mmCIF file of N, CA, C and O in Angstrom:
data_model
loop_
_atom_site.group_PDB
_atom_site.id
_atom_site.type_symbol
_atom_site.label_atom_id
_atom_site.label_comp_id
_atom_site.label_asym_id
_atom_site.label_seq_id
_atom_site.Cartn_x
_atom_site.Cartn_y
_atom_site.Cartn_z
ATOM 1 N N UNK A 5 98.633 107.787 105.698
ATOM 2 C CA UNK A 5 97.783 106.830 105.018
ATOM 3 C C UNK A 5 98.402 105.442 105.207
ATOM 4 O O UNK A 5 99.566 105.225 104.869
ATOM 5 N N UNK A 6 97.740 104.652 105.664
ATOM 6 C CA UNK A 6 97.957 102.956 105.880
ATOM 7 C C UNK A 6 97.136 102.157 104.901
ATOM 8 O O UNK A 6 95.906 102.125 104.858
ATOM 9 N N UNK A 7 98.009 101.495 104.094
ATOM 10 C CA UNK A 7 97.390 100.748 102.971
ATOM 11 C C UNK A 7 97.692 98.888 104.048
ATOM 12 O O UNK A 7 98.673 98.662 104.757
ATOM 13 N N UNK A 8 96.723 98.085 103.838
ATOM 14 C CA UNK A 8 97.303 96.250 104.463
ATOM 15 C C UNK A 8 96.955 95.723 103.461
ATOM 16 O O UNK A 8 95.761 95.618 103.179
ATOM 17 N N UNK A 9 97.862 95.301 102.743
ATOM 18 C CA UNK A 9 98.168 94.616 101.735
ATOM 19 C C UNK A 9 98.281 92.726 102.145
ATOM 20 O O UNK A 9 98.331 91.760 101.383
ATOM 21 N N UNK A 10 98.287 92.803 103.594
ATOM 22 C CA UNK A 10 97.878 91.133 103.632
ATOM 23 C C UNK A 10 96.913 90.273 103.370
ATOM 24 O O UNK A 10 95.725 90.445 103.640
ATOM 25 N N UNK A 11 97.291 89.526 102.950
ATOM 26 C CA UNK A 11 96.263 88.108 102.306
ATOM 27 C C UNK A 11 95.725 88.275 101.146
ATOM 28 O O UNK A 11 94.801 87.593 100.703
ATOM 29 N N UNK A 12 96.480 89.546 100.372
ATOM 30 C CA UNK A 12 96.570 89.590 98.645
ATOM 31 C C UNK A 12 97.458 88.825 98.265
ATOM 32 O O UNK A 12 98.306 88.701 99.148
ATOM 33 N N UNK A 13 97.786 87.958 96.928
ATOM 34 C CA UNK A 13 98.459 87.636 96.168
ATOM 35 C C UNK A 13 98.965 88.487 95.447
ATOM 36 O O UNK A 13 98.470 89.591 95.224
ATOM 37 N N UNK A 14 100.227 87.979 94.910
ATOM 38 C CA UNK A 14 100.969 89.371 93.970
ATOM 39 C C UNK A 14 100.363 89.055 92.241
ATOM 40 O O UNK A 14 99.977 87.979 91.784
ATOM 41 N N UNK A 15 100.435 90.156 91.669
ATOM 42 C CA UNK A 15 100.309 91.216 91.906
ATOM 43 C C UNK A 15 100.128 92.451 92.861
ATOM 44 O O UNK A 15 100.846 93.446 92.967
ATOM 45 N N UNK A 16 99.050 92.138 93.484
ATOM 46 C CA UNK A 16 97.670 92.792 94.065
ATOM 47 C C UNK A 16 98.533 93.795 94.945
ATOM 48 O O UNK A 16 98.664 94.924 94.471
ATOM 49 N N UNK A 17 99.151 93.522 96.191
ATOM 50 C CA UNK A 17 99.350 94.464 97.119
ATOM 51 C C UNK A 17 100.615 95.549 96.069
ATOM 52 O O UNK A 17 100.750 96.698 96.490
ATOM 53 N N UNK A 18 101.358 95.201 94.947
ATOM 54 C CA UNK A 18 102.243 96.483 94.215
ATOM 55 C C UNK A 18 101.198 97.363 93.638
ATOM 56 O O UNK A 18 101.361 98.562 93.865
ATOM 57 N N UNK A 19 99.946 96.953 92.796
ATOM 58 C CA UNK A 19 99.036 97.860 91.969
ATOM 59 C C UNK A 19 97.871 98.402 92.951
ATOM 60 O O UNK A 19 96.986 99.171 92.576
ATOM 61 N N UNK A 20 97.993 97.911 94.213
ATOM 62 C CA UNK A 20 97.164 98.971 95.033
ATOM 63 C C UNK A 20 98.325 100.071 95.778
ATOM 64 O O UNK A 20 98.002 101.223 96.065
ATOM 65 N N UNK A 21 99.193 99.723 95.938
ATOM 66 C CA UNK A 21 100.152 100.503 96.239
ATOM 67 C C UNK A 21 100.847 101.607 95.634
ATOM 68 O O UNK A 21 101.089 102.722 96.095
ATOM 69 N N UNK A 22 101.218 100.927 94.141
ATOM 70 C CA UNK A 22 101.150 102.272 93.206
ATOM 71 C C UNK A 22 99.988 103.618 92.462
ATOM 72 O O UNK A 22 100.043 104.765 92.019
ATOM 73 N N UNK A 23 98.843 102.335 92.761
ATOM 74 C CA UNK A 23 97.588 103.356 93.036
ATOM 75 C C UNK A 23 97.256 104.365 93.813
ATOM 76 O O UNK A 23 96.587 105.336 93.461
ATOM 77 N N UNK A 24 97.788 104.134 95.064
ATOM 78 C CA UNK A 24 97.318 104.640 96.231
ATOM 79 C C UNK A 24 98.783 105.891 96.354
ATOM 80 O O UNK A 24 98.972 106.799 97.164
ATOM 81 N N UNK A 25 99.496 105.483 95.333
ATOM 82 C CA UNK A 25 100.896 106.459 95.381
ATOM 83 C C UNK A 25 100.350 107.822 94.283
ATOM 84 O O UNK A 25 100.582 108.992 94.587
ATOM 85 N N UNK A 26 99.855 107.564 93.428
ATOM 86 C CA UNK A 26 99.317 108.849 92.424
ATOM 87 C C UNK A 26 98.386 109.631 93.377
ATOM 88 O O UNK A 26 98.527 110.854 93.343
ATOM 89 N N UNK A 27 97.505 109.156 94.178
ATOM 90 C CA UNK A 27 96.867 110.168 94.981
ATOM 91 C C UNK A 27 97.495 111.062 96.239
ATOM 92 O O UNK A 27 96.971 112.086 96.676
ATOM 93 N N UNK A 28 98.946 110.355 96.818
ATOM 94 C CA UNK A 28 99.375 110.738 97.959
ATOM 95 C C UNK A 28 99.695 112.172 97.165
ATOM 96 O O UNK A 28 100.076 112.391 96.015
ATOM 97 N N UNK A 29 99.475 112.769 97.926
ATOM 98 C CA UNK A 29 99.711 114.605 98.425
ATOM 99 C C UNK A 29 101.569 114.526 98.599
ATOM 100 O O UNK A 29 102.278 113.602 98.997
ATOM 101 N N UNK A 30 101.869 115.702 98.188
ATOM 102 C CA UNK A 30 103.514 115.600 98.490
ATOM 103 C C UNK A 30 103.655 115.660 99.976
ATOM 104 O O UNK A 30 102.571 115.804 100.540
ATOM 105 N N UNK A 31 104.483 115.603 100.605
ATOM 106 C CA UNK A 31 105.743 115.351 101.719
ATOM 107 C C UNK A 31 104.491 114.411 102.735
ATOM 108 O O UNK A 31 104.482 114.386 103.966
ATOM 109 N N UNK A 32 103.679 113.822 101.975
ATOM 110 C CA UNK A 32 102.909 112.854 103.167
ATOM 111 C C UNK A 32 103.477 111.106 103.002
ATOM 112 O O UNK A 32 103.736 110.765 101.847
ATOM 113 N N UNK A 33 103.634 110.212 103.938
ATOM 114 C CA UNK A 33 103.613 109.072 104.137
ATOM 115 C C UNK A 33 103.115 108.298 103.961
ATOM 116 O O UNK A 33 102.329 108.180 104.901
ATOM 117 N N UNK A 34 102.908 107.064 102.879
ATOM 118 C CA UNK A 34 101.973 106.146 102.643
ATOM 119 C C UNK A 34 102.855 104.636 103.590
ATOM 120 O O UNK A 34 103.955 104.199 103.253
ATOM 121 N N UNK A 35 102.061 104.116 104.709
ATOM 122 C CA UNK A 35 102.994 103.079 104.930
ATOM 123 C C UNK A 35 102.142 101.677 104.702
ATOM 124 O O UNK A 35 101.045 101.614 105.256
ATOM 125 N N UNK A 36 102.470 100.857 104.128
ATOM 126 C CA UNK A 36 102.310 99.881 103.761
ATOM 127 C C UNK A 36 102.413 98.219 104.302
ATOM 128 O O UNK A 36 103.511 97.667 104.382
ATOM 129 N N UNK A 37 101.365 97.643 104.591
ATOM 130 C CA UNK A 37 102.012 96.289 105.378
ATOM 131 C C UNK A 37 101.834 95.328 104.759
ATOM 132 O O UNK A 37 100.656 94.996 104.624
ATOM 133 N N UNK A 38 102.896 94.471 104.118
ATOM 134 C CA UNK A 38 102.605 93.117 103.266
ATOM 135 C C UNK A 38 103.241 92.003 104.161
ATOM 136 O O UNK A 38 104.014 92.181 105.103
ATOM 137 N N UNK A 39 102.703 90.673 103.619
ATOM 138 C CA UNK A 39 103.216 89.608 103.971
ATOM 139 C C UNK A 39 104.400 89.161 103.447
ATOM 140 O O UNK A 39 104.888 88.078 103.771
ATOM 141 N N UNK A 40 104.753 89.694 102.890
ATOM 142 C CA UNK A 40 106.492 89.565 102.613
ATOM 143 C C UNK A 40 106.950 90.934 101.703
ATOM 144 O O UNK A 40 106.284 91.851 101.222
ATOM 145 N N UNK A 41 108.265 90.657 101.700
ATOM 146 C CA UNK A 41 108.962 91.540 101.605
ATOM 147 C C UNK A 41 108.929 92.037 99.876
ATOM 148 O O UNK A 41 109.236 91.236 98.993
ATOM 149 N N UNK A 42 108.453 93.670 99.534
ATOM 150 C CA UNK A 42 107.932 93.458 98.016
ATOM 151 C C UNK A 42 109.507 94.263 97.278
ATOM 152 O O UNK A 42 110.000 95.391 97.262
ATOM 153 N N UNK A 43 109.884 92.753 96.682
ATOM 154 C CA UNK A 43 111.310 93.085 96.381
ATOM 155 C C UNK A 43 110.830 94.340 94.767
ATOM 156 O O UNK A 43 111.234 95.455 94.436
ATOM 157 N N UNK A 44 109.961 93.506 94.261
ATOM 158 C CA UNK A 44 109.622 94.432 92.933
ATOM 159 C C UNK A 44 109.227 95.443 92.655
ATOM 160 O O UNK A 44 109.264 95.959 91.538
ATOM 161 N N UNK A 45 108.620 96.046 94.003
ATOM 162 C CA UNK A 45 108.263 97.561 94.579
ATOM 163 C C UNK A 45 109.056 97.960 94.538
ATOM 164 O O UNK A 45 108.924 99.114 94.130
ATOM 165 N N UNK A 46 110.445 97.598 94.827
ATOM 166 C CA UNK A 46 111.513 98.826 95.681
ATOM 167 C C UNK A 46 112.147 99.383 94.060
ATOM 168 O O UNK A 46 112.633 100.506 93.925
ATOM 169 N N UNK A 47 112.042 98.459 93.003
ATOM 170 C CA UNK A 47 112.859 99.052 91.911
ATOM 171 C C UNK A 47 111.278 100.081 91.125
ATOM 172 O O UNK A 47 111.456 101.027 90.358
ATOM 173 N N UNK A 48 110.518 99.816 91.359
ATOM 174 C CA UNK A 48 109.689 100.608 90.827
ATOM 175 C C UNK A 48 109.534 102.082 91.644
ATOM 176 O O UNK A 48 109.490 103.148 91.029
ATOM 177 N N UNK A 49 109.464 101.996 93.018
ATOM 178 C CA UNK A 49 109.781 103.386 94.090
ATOM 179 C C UNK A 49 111.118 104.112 93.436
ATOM 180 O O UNK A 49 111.214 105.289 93.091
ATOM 181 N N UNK A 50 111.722 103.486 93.394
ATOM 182 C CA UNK A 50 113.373 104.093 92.441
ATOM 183 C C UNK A 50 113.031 104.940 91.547
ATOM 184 O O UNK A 50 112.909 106.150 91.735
ATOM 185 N N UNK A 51 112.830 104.260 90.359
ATOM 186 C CA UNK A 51 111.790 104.698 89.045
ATOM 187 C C UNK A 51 111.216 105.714 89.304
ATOM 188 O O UNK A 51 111.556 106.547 88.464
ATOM 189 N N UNK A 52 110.097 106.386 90.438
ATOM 190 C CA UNK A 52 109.275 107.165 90.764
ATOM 191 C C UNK A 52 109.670 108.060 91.732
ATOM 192 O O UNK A 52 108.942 108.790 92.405
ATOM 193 N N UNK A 53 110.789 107.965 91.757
ATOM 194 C CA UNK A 53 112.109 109.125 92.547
ATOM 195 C C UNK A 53 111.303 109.006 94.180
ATOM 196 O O UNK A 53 111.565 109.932 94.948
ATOM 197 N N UNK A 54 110.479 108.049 94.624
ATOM 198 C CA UNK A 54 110.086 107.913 96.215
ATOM 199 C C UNK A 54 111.381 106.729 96.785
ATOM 200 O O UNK A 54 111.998 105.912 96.102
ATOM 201 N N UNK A 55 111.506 107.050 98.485
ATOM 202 C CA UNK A 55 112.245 106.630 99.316
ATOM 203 C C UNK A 55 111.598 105.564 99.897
ATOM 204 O O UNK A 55 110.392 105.393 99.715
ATOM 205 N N UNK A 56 112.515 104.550 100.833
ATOM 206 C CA UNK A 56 111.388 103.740 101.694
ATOM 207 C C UNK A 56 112.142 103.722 102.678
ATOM 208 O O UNK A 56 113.225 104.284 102.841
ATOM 209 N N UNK A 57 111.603 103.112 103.296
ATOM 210 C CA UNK A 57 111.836 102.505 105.099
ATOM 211 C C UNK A 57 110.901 101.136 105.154
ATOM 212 O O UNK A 57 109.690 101.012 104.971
ATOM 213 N N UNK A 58 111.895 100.175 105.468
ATOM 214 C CA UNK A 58 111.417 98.317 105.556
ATOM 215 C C UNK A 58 111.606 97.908 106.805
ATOM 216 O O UNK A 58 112.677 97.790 107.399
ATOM 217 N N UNK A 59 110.495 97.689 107.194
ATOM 218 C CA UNK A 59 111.038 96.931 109.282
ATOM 219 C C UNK A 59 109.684 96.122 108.889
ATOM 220 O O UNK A 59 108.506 96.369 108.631
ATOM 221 N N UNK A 60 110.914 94.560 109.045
ATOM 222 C CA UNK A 60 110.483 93.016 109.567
ATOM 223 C C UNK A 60 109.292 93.356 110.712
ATOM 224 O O UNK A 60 109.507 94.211 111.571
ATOM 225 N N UNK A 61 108.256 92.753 110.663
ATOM 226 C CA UNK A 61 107.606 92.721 112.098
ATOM 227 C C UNK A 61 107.640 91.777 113.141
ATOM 228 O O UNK A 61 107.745 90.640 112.681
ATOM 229 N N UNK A 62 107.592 91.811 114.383
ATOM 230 C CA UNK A 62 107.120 90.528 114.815
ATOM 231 C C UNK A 62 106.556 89.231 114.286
ATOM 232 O O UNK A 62 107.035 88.102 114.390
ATOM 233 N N UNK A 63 105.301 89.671 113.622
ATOM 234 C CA UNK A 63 103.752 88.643 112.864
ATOM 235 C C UNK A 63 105.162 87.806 111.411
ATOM 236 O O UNK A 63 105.023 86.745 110.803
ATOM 237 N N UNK A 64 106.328 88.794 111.315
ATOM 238 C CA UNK A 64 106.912 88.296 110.027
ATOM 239 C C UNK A 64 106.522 89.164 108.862
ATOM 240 O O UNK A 64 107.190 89.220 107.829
ATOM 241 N N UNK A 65 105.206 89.965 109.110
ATOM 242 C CA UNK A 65 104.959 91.237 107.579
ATOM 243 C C UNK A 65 105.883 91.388 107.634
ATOM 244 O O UNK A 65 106.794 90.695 108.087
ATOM 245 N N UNK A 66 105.847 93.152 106.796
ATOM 246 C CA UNK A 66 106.956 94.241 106.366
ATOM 247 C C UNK A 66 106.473 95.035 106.207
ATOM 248 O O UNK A 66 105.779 95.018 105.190
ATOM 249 N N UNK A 67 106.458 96.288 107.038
ATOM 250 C CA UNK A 67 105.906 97.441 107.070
ATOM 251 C C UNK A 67 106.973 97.760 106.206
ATOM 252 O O UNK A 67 108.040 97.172 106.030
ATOM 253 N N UNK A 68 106.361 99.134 105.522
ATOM 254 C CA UNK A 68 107.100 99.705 104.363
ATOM 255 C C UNK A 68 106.506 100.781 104.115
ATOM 256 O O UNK A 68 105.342 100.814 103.717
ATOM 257 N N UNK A 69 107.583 102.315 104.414
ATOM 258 C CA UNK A 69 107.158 103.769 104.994
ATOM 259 C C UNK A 69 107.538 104.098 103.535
ATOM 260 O O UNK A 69 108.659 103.700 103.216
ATOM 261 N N UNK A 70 106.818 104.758 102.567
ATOM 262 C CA UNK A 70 107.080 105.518 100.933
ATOM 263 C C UNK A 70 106.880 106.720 101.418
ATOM 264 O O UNK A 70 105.894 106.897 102.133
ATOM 265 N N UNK A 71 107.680 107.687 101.163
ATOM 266 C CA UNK A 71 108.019 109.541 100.849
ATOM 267 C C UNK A 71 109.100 109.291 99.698
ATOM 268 O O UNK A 71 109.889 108.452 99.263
ATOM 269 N N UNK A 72 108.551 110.731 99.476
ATOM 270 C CA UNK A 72 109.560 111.764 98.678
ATOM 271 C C UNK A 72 110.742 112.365 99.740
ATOM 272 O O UNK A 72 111.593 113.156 99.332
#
């Protein structure tokens, strides 16, 4: 599942993201692309016992891979 979280303002791309995290199915991948880097996600993924993976892009996003 690919959520693009660009050209939201924050809030917006964490509460579609944690949205889109209650529906993911276990051992599947939600990866995520924002325009910057969502520092306030990563302590909330903590919280919710999920992992990540962060790679800078070219464009400057941040793809961002969430599992268990």
């Amino acid at each position: 599942m690919i959520l693009d979280n660009r050209g939201l303002e924050p809030p917006q791309p964490m509460m579609r993201t944690l949205a889109a995290l209650e529906t993911l199915p276990d051992h599947e991948v939600l990866t995520i692309i924002n325009d910057r880097r969502p520092m306030f996600l990563y302590e909330q993924l903590e919280e919710l016992g999920y992992n990540q993976r962060t790679e800078q892009q070219d464009d400057g996003s941040f793809k961002i891979e969430i599992f268990r």
